[in-house]
XYZ file of C-alpha atoms in Angstrom:
561
model
C -30.209 19.405 11.447
C -28.816 16.047 12.547
C -30.894 12.885 12.620
C -30.720 12.339 16.359
C -31.019 9.002 18.169
C -34.114 9.238 20.340
C -34.636 5.773 21.705
C -32.603 6.255 24.880
C -34.470 9.417 25.807
C -37.783 7.738 25.056
C -36.972 4.672 27.108
C -35.716 6.783 29.993
C -38.960 8.743 30.191
C -40.971 5.526 30.059
C -38.941 3.889 32.829
C -39.242 6.953 35.046
C -42.995 6.915 34.690
C -43.164 3.190 35.340
C -41.086 3.512 38.470
C -43.335 6.289 39.709
C -46.238 3.855 39.694
C -44.399 1.187 41.711
C -45.725 0.909 45.253
C -45.737 -1.915 47.859
C -49.354 -2.596 46.894
C -48.478 -2.637 43.209
C -45.349 -4.754 42.842
C -45.847 -5.264 39.105
C -46.650 -1.817 37.671
C -47.714 -1.151 34.145
C -45.131 0.198 31.744
C -46.175 3.744 30.843
C -44.793 6.056 28.153
C -45.725 9.728 28.016
C -45.857 10.295 24.271
C -46.150 14.061 24.605
C -42.511 14.016 25.723
C -41.343 12.316 22.549
C -40.178 13.976 19.321
C -42.925 15.392 17.079
C -40.667 17.995 15.474
C -40.939 16.834 11.851
C -44.661 16.005 11.874
C -46.511 18.433 9.593
C -49.124 20.479 11.425
C -48.030 19.444 14.940
C -46.219 21.807 17.332
C -45.468 21.596 21.087
C -47.713 23.942 23.057
C -47.845 24.398 26.821
C -46.910 20.841 27.717
C -49.207 19.404 25.077
C -49.400 19.390 21.299
C -51.192 21.866 19.060
C -52.487 20.396 15.808
C -53.459 22.508 12.801
C -54.941 21.506 9.458
C -52.394 20.991 6.695
C -54.845 20.257 3.846
C -52.361 17.779 2.377
C -53.844 15.811 -0.498
C -52.541 13.696 -3.372
C -53.822 14.827 -6.750
C -54.147 12.571 -9.751
C -52.082 12.917 -12.922
C -54.622 15.211 -14.555
C -54.623 17.499 -11.512
C -57.999 16.278 -10.317
C -58.986 14.326 -7.258
C -57.452 14.964 -3.895
C -57.034 11.829 -1.806
C -56.358 12.941 1.792
C -52.772 12.497 2.951
C -52.824 13.230 6.693
C -49.401 13.208 8.387
C -47.952 10.623 10.754
C -45.067 11.014 13.156
C -42.547 9.252 10.931
C -39.284 10.940 11.868
C -39.874 10.911 15.613
C -40.901 8.151 17.980
C -42.928 5.088 17.145
C -43.777 2.236 19.507
C -42.841 -1.402 19.551
C -45.567 -3.376 21.291
C -45.402 -7.160 21.107
C -48.308 -7.853 23.445
C -51.311 -6.103 24.951
C -51.293 -2.310 25.182
C -53.542 0.688 25.700
C -53.084 4.036 23.993
C -54.969 6.949 25.542
C -55.456 10.516 24.332
C -57.399 13.605 25.355
C -58.319 15.946 22.505
C -59.591 19.397 23.512
C -60.319 22.840 22.027
C -61.500 21.244 18.787
C -62.527 24.036 16.421
C -63.739 21.827 13.590
C -62.480 18.233 13.681
C -59.712 16.212 15.309
C -58.280 12.928 14.039
C -56.050 10.538 15.954
C -54.671 7.554 14.016
C -52.822 4.443 15.155
C -51.327 2.328 12.363
C -49.359 -0.915 12.032
C -46.986 0.716 9.574
C -46.643 3.950 7.631
C -48.800 4.277 4.521
C -47.182 3.734 1.142
C -47.225 7.073 -0.698
C -46.991 6.841 -4.479
C -47.080 9.644 -7.045
C -50.849 9.718 -7.241
C -52.262 7.612 -4.415
C -51.818 6.464 -0.829
C -52.137 2.859 0.375
C -53.722 2.843 3.815
C -52.132 0.404 6.294
C -53.926 -1.606 8.954
C -54.936 0.453 11.954
C -57.581 2.580 13.653
C -58.621 6.159 12.913
C -60.730 8.161 15.374
C -62.246 11.456 14.189
C -64.012 13.789 16.620
C -66.524 16.392 15.423
C -68.431 17.984 18.252
C -69.928 15.133 20.266
C -69.730 12.702 17.335
C -66.861 10.243 17.152
C -66.252 8.386 13.887
C -64.368 5.093 14.266
C -62.721 3.595 11.180
C -60.820 0.290 11.245
C -58.535 -0.662 8.355
C -57.407 -4.282 8.164
C -54.629 -3.766 5.610
C -56.323 -5.820 2.899
C -55.760 -4.736 -0.694
C -58.411 -2.299 -1.854
C -60.163 -2.612 -5.214
C -59.280 0.991 -6.024
C -56.420 2.971 -4.566
C -58.114 6.359 -4.419
C -61.499 5.377 -2.944
C -60.524 3.577 0.242
C -63.150 1.944 2.426
C -62.525 0.840 6.027
C -63.154 -2.771 6.985
C -65.404 -1.412 9.739
C -66.771 2.042 10.473
C -69.344 3.455 12.828
C -70.337 6.704 14.519
C -70.987 7.056 18.248
C -72.106 9.993 20.366
C -70.025 11.059 23.365
C -71.546 12.786 26.364
C -68.331 14.742 26.869
C -66.172 15.414 23.785
C -63.204 16.266 26.040
C -63.201 12.796 27.546
C -60.193 10.517 27.321
C -60.248 8.207 24.313
C -58.370 4.916 24.173
C -57.366 2.254 21.660
C -56.514 -1.118 23.153
C -55.303 -4.525 22.141
C -56.439 -7.162 24.616
C -55.535 -10.665 23.564
C -57.142 -11.198 20.186
C -59.547 -8.250 20.472
C -59.470 -4.623 19.447
C -61.240 -2.206 21.766
C -62.003 1.502 21.526
C -63.274 3.307 24.621
C -64.332 6.807 25.606
C -65.605 8.254 28.851
C -65.061 4.955 30.615
C -67.343 3.103 28.184
C -66.420 0.552 25.551
C -67.411 1.967 22.165
C -66.082 -0.835 19.968
C -64.991 -4.402 20.670
C -64.188 -6.803 17.834
C -61.620 -9.395 16.784
C -58.285 -7.942 15.719
C -58.478 -9.488 12.224
C -54.939 -8.506 11.278
C -54.872 -5.103 12.964
C -51.770 -4.441 15.120
C -50.046 -7.589 13.956
C -46.749 -5.932 13.007
C -45.590 -5.251 16.560
C -45.175 -1.566 15.655
C -47.456 1.382 16.313
C -47.294 4.606 14.289
C -49.210 7.653 15.489
C -50.857 10.419 13.515
C -52.606 13.642 14.525
C -54.460 15.697 11.924
C -57.372 18.021 11.241
C -59.247 18.586 8.009
C -60.327 22.152 8.636
C -59.379 23.465 12.080
C -57.171 23.102 15.125
C -57.167 21.170 18.380
C -55.071 20.512 21.465
C -53.684 17.178 22.642
C -53.454 17.566 26.419
C -52.518 13.938 27.156
C -51.179 11.060 25.104
C -49.869 7.913 26.785
C -49.059 4.304 26.023
C -49.493 1.636 28.676
C -48.773 -2.090 28.739
C -49.121 -4.676 31.505
C -45.941 -5.932 33.098
C -44.618 -8.695 30.860
C -46.000 -7.143 27.646
C -43.020 -5.433 26.003
C -43.626 -1.780 25.173
C -40.788 0.502 24.095
C -40.290 3.700 22.170
C -38.015 3.490 19.147
C -36.465 5.808 16.613
C -36.311 5.467 12.814
C -34.994 2.174 11.462
C -32.462 3.855 9.173
C -30.475 5.115 12.175
C -28.766 1.723 12.366
C -27.769 1.542 8.674
C -24.198 2.016 7.452
C -22.399 2.207 4.108
C -21.062 -1.129 2.841
C -17.448 -1.447 1.733
C -18.566 -3.491 -1.279
C -21.841 -1.671 -1.968
C -22.697 -0.180 -5.340
C -21.530 3.310 -4.377
C -18.223 2.037 -3.050
C -17.623 0.091 -6.266
C -18.524 3.074 -8.460
C -16.213 5.335 -6.477
C -13.249 3.094 -7.223
C -13.899 3.273 -10.966
C -14.875 6.923 -11.132
C -14.308 9.014 -7.974
C -17.095 11.490 -7.319
C -19.661 9.618 -9.390
C -22.852 9.017 -7.412
C -25.190 6.036 -7.536
C -28.554 7.228 -6.234
C -32.116 6.158 -5.513
C -35.464 7.845 -4.989
C -36.605 7.454 -1.383
C -39.632 7.948 0.851
C -39.685 8.718 4.563
C -42.096 5.928 5.526
C -39.845 2.974 4.677
C -36.753 4.883 5.834
C -38.356 5.147 9.257
C -40.008 1.739 9.508
C -38.155 -0.845 7.409
C -34.659 -1.952 8.546
C -34.092 -3.812 5.253
C -34.849 -0.680 3.243
C -32.460 1.438 5.300
C -29.757 -1.224 5.196
C -29.735 -1.648 1.403
C -30.157 2.073 0.742
C -27.315 3.321 2.930
C -25.221 0.262 2.139
C -25.372 0.701 -1.645
C -26.239 4.262 -2.609
C -24.392 7.542 -2.333
C -27.206 9.905 -3.265
C -30.952 10.224 -2.766
C -33.836 12.010 -4.429
C -36.929 12.638 -2.270
C -39.549 10.868 -4.339
C -42.557 12.984 -3.316
C -41.694 14.930 -0.152
C -40.441 18.034 -1.987
C -43.273 18.277 -4.505
C -45.517 21.321 -4.139
C -48.597 19.444 -2.925
C -46.599 18.135 0.040
C -44.588 21.175 1.125
C -47.118 23.931 0.358
C -50.631 22.486 0.558
C -51.997 25.988 1.239
C -50.749 29.258 -0.231
C -48.106 30.756 2.041
C -48.166 27.706 4.343
C -45.196 25.331 4.278
C -44.906 21.849 5.742
C -41.228 21.053 5.288
C -41.072 18.469 8.095
C -40.950 15.248 6.087
C -38.534 16.627 3.493
C -36.330 17.952 6.304
C -36.320 14.507 7.912
C -35.176 12.880 4.654
C -32.411 15.457 4.273
C -31.366 14.837 7.866
C -30.905 11.156 7.020
C -28.773 12.147 4.043
C -26.628 14.446 6.159
C -26.095 11.809 8.822
C -25.181 9.122 6.259
C -23.083 11.319 3.916
C -25.524 11.032 1.018
C -25.782 13.721 -1.648
C -29.314 15.069 -2.230
C -30.934 15.878 -5.539
C -34.013 18.055 -4.993
C -37.225 17.193 -6.834
C -38.926 19.469 -7.953
C -39.932 23.149 -8.437
C -42.034 23.779 -11.586
C -44.097 20.682 -12.387
C -47.514 20.284 -14.001
C -48.467 17.388 -11.744
C -48.393 17.065 -7.944
C -49.622 20.648 -7.701
C -51.810 21.828 -4.795
C -55.232 23.208 -5.613
C -54.309 26.791 -4.682
C -51.520 26.750 -7.255
C -53.674 25.170 -9.963
C -56.369 27.806 -9.417
C -54.169 30.903 -9.631
C -55.825 33.294 -12.127
C -54.053 34.185 -15.357
C -56.735 35.779 -17.539
C -55.658 39.421 -17.317
C -52.376 41.286 -16.955
C -53.250 42.174 -13.362
C -54.074 38.562 -12.534
C -50.841 37.346 -14.103
C -48.814 39.870 -12.111
C -50.484 38.768 -8.887
C -50.050 35.086 -9.693
C -46.434 35.666 -10.704
C -45.750 37.098 -7.266
C -47.363 34.054 -5.611
C -45.332 31.597 -7.690
C -42.030 33.404 -7.230
C -42.673 33.709 -3.502
C -43.104 29.929 -3.491
C -39.817 29.417 -5.359
C -37.934 31.745 -3.029
C -39.375 30.173 0.121
C -38.618 26.592 -0.946
C -35.139 27.126 -2.370
C -34.101 29.366 0.526
C -35.302 26.779 3.030
C -33.116 24.066 1.463
C -30.187 26.334 0.598
C -26.830 24.655 1.113
C -28.374 21.225 1.601
C -28.960 20.235 -2.034
C -26.274 19.248 -4.526
C -28.650 19.653 -7.460
C -32.296 20.398 -8.194
C -34.940 19.790 -10.854
C -36.032 23.369 -11.468
C -38.395 22.258 -14.239
C -39.832 18.742 -14.335
C -41.535 17.095 -17.328
C -42.185 20.301 -19.259
C -43.454 18.571 -22.409
C -46.827 16.986 -23.061
C -47.641 13.563 -21.649
C -48.395 12.332 -25.188
C -44.635 12.261 -25.866
C -44.933 15.376 -27.983
C -42.571 18.334 -28.123
C -44.836 21.177 -27.024
C -44.729 22.674 -23.547
C -47.590 21.787 -21.228
C -49.678 24.908 -20.680
C -49.651 24.670 -16.899
C -49.928 27.572 -14.459
C -46.258 28.465 -14.944
C -46.810 28.703 -18.705
C -50.073 30.656 -18.368
C -48.496 33.206 -16.020
C -45.001 33.640 -17.509
C -45.421 32.371 -21.066
C -43.274 29.839 -22.959
C -40.108 31.331 -21.448
C -41.154 30.319 -17.926
C -38.215 27.901 -17.414
C -35.826 30.880 -17.562
C -37.939 32.795 -15.041
C -37.875 29.831 -12.656
C -34.170 29.228 -13.209
C -33.275 32.839 -12.441
C -35.424 32.795 -9.300
C -33.751 29.594 -8.100
C -30.320 31.094 -8.742
C -31.221 34.228 -6.772
C -32.149 32.050 -3.769
C -29.264 29.558 -4.076
C -26.578 30.278 -6.699
C -24.652 27.109 -5.800
C -27.262 24.419 -6.477
C -26.850 22.716 -9.865
C -29.996 23.210 -11.939
C -31.536 20.542 -14.168
C -34.499 20.211 -16.504
C -35.851 16.690 -16.043
C -37.863 14.887 -18.721
C -39.023 11.434 -19.813
C -38.928 9.995 -23.317
C -35.779 11.904 -24.295
C -33.293 9.112 -23.585
C -32.728 8.237 -27.241
C -32.265 10.538 -30.259
C -35.487 11.911 -31.682
C -37.810 14.943 -31.720
C -38.445 14.915 -27.972
C -34.717 14.883 -27.219
C -34.179 17.677 -29.724
C -36.900 19.706 -27.990
C -35.299 19.162 -24.583
C -31.922 20.312 -25.880
C -33.470 23.432 -27.436
C -35.339 24.218 -24.213
C -32.218 23.958 -22.047
C -30.175 26.136 -24.410
C -32.987 28.657 -24.844
C -33.428 28.880 -21.078
C -29.776 29.769 -20.641
C -29.916 32.222 -23.541
C -32.703 33.996 -21.620
C -30.494 34.344 -18.545
C -31.148 30.970 -16.937
C -28.606 28.809 -15.146
C -29.288 25.267 -16.395
C -26.368 22.955 -15.590
C -27.772 19.951 -17.358
C -30.709 17.699 -18.138
C -32.197 14.723 -16.369
C -32.997 11.735 -18.554
C -35.534 9.715 -16.617
C -34.913 6.424 -18.418
C -38.196 4.812 -17.414
C -38.549 1.534 -19.301
C -42.180 0.527 -18.895
C -42.203 -1.611 -22.047
C -39.061 -3.085 -23.550
C -40.627 -3.072 -27.030
C -41.277 0.684 -27.020
C -39.078 2.170 -24.277
C -35.828 0.212 -24.555
C -32.649 2.311 -24.328
C -29.890 0.741 -26.425
C -26.386 1.523 -25.202
C -25.371 2.930 -28.602
C -28.312 5.354 -28.652
C -27.693 6.472 -25.078
C -23.997 7.053 -25.825
C -24.968 9.215 -28.796
C -27.416 11.121 -26.586
C -24.744 11.839 -23.993
C -22.380 13.144 -26.699
C -25.129 15.420 -28.033
C -25.683 17.126 -24.696
C -21.963 17.232 -23.947
C -21.266 18.964 -27.265
C -23.871 21.557 -26.263
C -22.084 22.222 -22.967
C -24.638 20.442 -20.779
C -24.261 17.657 -18.242
C -26.644 14.720 -17.859
C -28.153 12.798 -14.960
C -29.792 9.415 -15.448
C -32.482 10.529 -13.072
C -35.272 7.949 -12.639
C -34.235 4.652 -14.201
C -36.455 1.636 -13.648
C -37.189 -1.359 -15.863
C -40.182 -3.704 -15.957
C -39.693 -7.442 -15.713
C -42.471 -8.312 -18.193
C -39.927 -9.925 -20.558
C -38.120 -11.734 -17.760
C -35.419 -10.760 -15.308
C -32.581 -11.479 -17.755
C -33.793 -8.865 -20.231
C -34.523 -6.527 -17.333
C -31.008 -6.965 -15.961
C -29.415 -6.400 -19.378
C -31.271 -3.102 -19.788
C -30.215 -1.902 -16.329
C -26.605 -2.810 -17.058
C -26.603 -1.037 -20.418
C -27.806 2.244 -18.920
C -25.447 2.195 -15.934
C -22.380 1.204 -17.972
C -23.006 3.793 -20.674
C -23.525 6.542 -18.133
C -20.423 5.558 -16.189
C -18.231 5.706 -19.296
C -19.272 9.241 -20.254
C -17.772 12.275 -18.513
C -20.989 14.122 -19.421
C -23.062 11.758 -17.270
C -22.507 12.940 -13.717
C -24.740 10.536 -11.769
C -27.118 7.589 -12.023
C -30.351 7.276 -10.005
C -32.905 4.484 -9.964
C -36.490 5.440 -9.154
C -36.918 3.310 -6.056
C -35.135 0.961 -3.699
C -37.215 -2.132 -2.990
C -40.098 -3.764 -4.848
C -41.948 -3.982 -1.543
C -42.875 -0.336 -2.223
C -43.331 -0.539 -5.997
C -47.061 -0.083 -6.611
C -49.073 1.194 -9.550
C -52.677 1.649 -10.590
C -53.672 -0.646 -13.458
C -55.972 0.408 -16.297
C -58.977 -0.976 -14.412
C -58.132 1.117 -11.329
C -56.815 -1.800 -9.303
C -53.561 -1.781 -7.356
C -50.740 -3.847 -8.806
C -47.290 -4.510 -7.411
C -44.323 -3.903 -9.701
C -40.951 -5.622 -9.700
C -38.851 -2.898 -11.298
C -36.117 -2.179 -8.731
C -32.771 -3.578 -7.610
C -34.034 -5.167 -4.371
C -36.982 -7.345 -3.407
C -37.850 -7.663 0.278
C -34.321 -6.609 1.209
C -32.633 -9.102 -1.118
C -30.721 -8.308 -4.340
C -32.431 -9.021 -7.647
C -31.005 -10.025 -11.033
C -30.750 -6.339 -12.074
C -28.723 -5.626 -8.929
C -26.214 -8.328 -9.806
C -25.983 -7.008 -13.370
C -25.293 -3.468 -12.145
C -22.788 -4.780 -9.637
C -20.946 -6.635 -12.402
C -20.761 -3.435 -14.463
C -19.178 -1.728 -11.448
C -16.562 -4.453 -11.123
C -18.157 -6.274 -8.223
């Protein structure tokens, strides 16, 4: 699937509708865009239906590291059309045939999706249940806790007719919500809709509904246009990191983990990504909780959109991930494994999942993490007893590897782990696991060394130790990816830059090390939950607000730039 330019089509439909409203008595018509005619193809749960849109529940949630929680993660139309509205506007929608609930969201920007939480942007969320309409306004201010978000304003109103047209409007410095011809909310904007962009979401928690009309209108003189994803305009740079690496070692890829939200919305992010990197890893879009939130139900849209970017920009894709203790949907966590019969049934469910996912992406991935972080989070050497372990036993990596090979024999298979970057018991355990998996009929090509440096006192990766590590795996017949490298700046940017340079240079010099990936692009999207539950911004990546950092310059120097 190609990442298609959509802006011309969108603008054409808007201009046609505007012209249709131009009469001698109306010399200055409103600009009108019919949003049902735009591209919703990669929006999970949304499908065209009889001239409108049919929306079904996806049940997408973000679980916490221990598998608990379940912060809602309703989809937005990220890969299709968003709006650019610099002045006043009115968005109108009619939601019908609501079987349980219907939610329509209008945001300033896409949410930031991290491993275990979602940061809600400024915007408005309308949720219809029967005759009750819940209105939630988010002002974009930083929340005290990431997983228990509270709107800046919320209220519930009763509609006489639930099929009535609903509207969200910016009028000067006021935000207005209306339904049935009546104003339901009117308040100061207070930071809402200040970005000049509008991102639309349609979702249901537990049912289905129909969107029979969805339009955007602006008065003449208030610019309103439909636009495609920001990354469409990005191009590889002749002196970018990937270009430099290719001159030293042809075929070697410099990669980064990416998310669809900033790819679609942030021109700086797209520019530095495509300009400097030759490979991408979908950070979260291919994890089980995102692509199979319900058993037998698959929402590939966002992952497909990321892969379409890669195809259009000639970027290799490393898939992430199949068997993983974390980021697991509730249905998968709850598969029974107490009896032989239960294990057989659960084995079928898990292998069906593997076959469906790998077959869907067949031919589009260069490599894939078939097993991710198999060992305990306490930096031990024992396998985590997750659902894969409980169903298949300690040899589950071989079962997964064989199933992946059956679906796509060409994708290079990796076992990806943290804390194994330097010699020691955990590295020894990873080597044994990879070799044992292949001895059991698996097809492991190599290992991923994550190279997360969260504390330079405890996590530092000396070049000499990494070189020894690469020789160890090479002697065993395995290749290595530096798969998720990032480095904190707690000890200053000079020490941070030196650590980045040491990892990249050591990897580049070893024929066993086939690629290098950093776990993010821009610090604008580097967020973490502190010990007290508060959100904190990190500064661990090569770019900050679209500008190169000290680590970037250090990596560039290693590459001869």
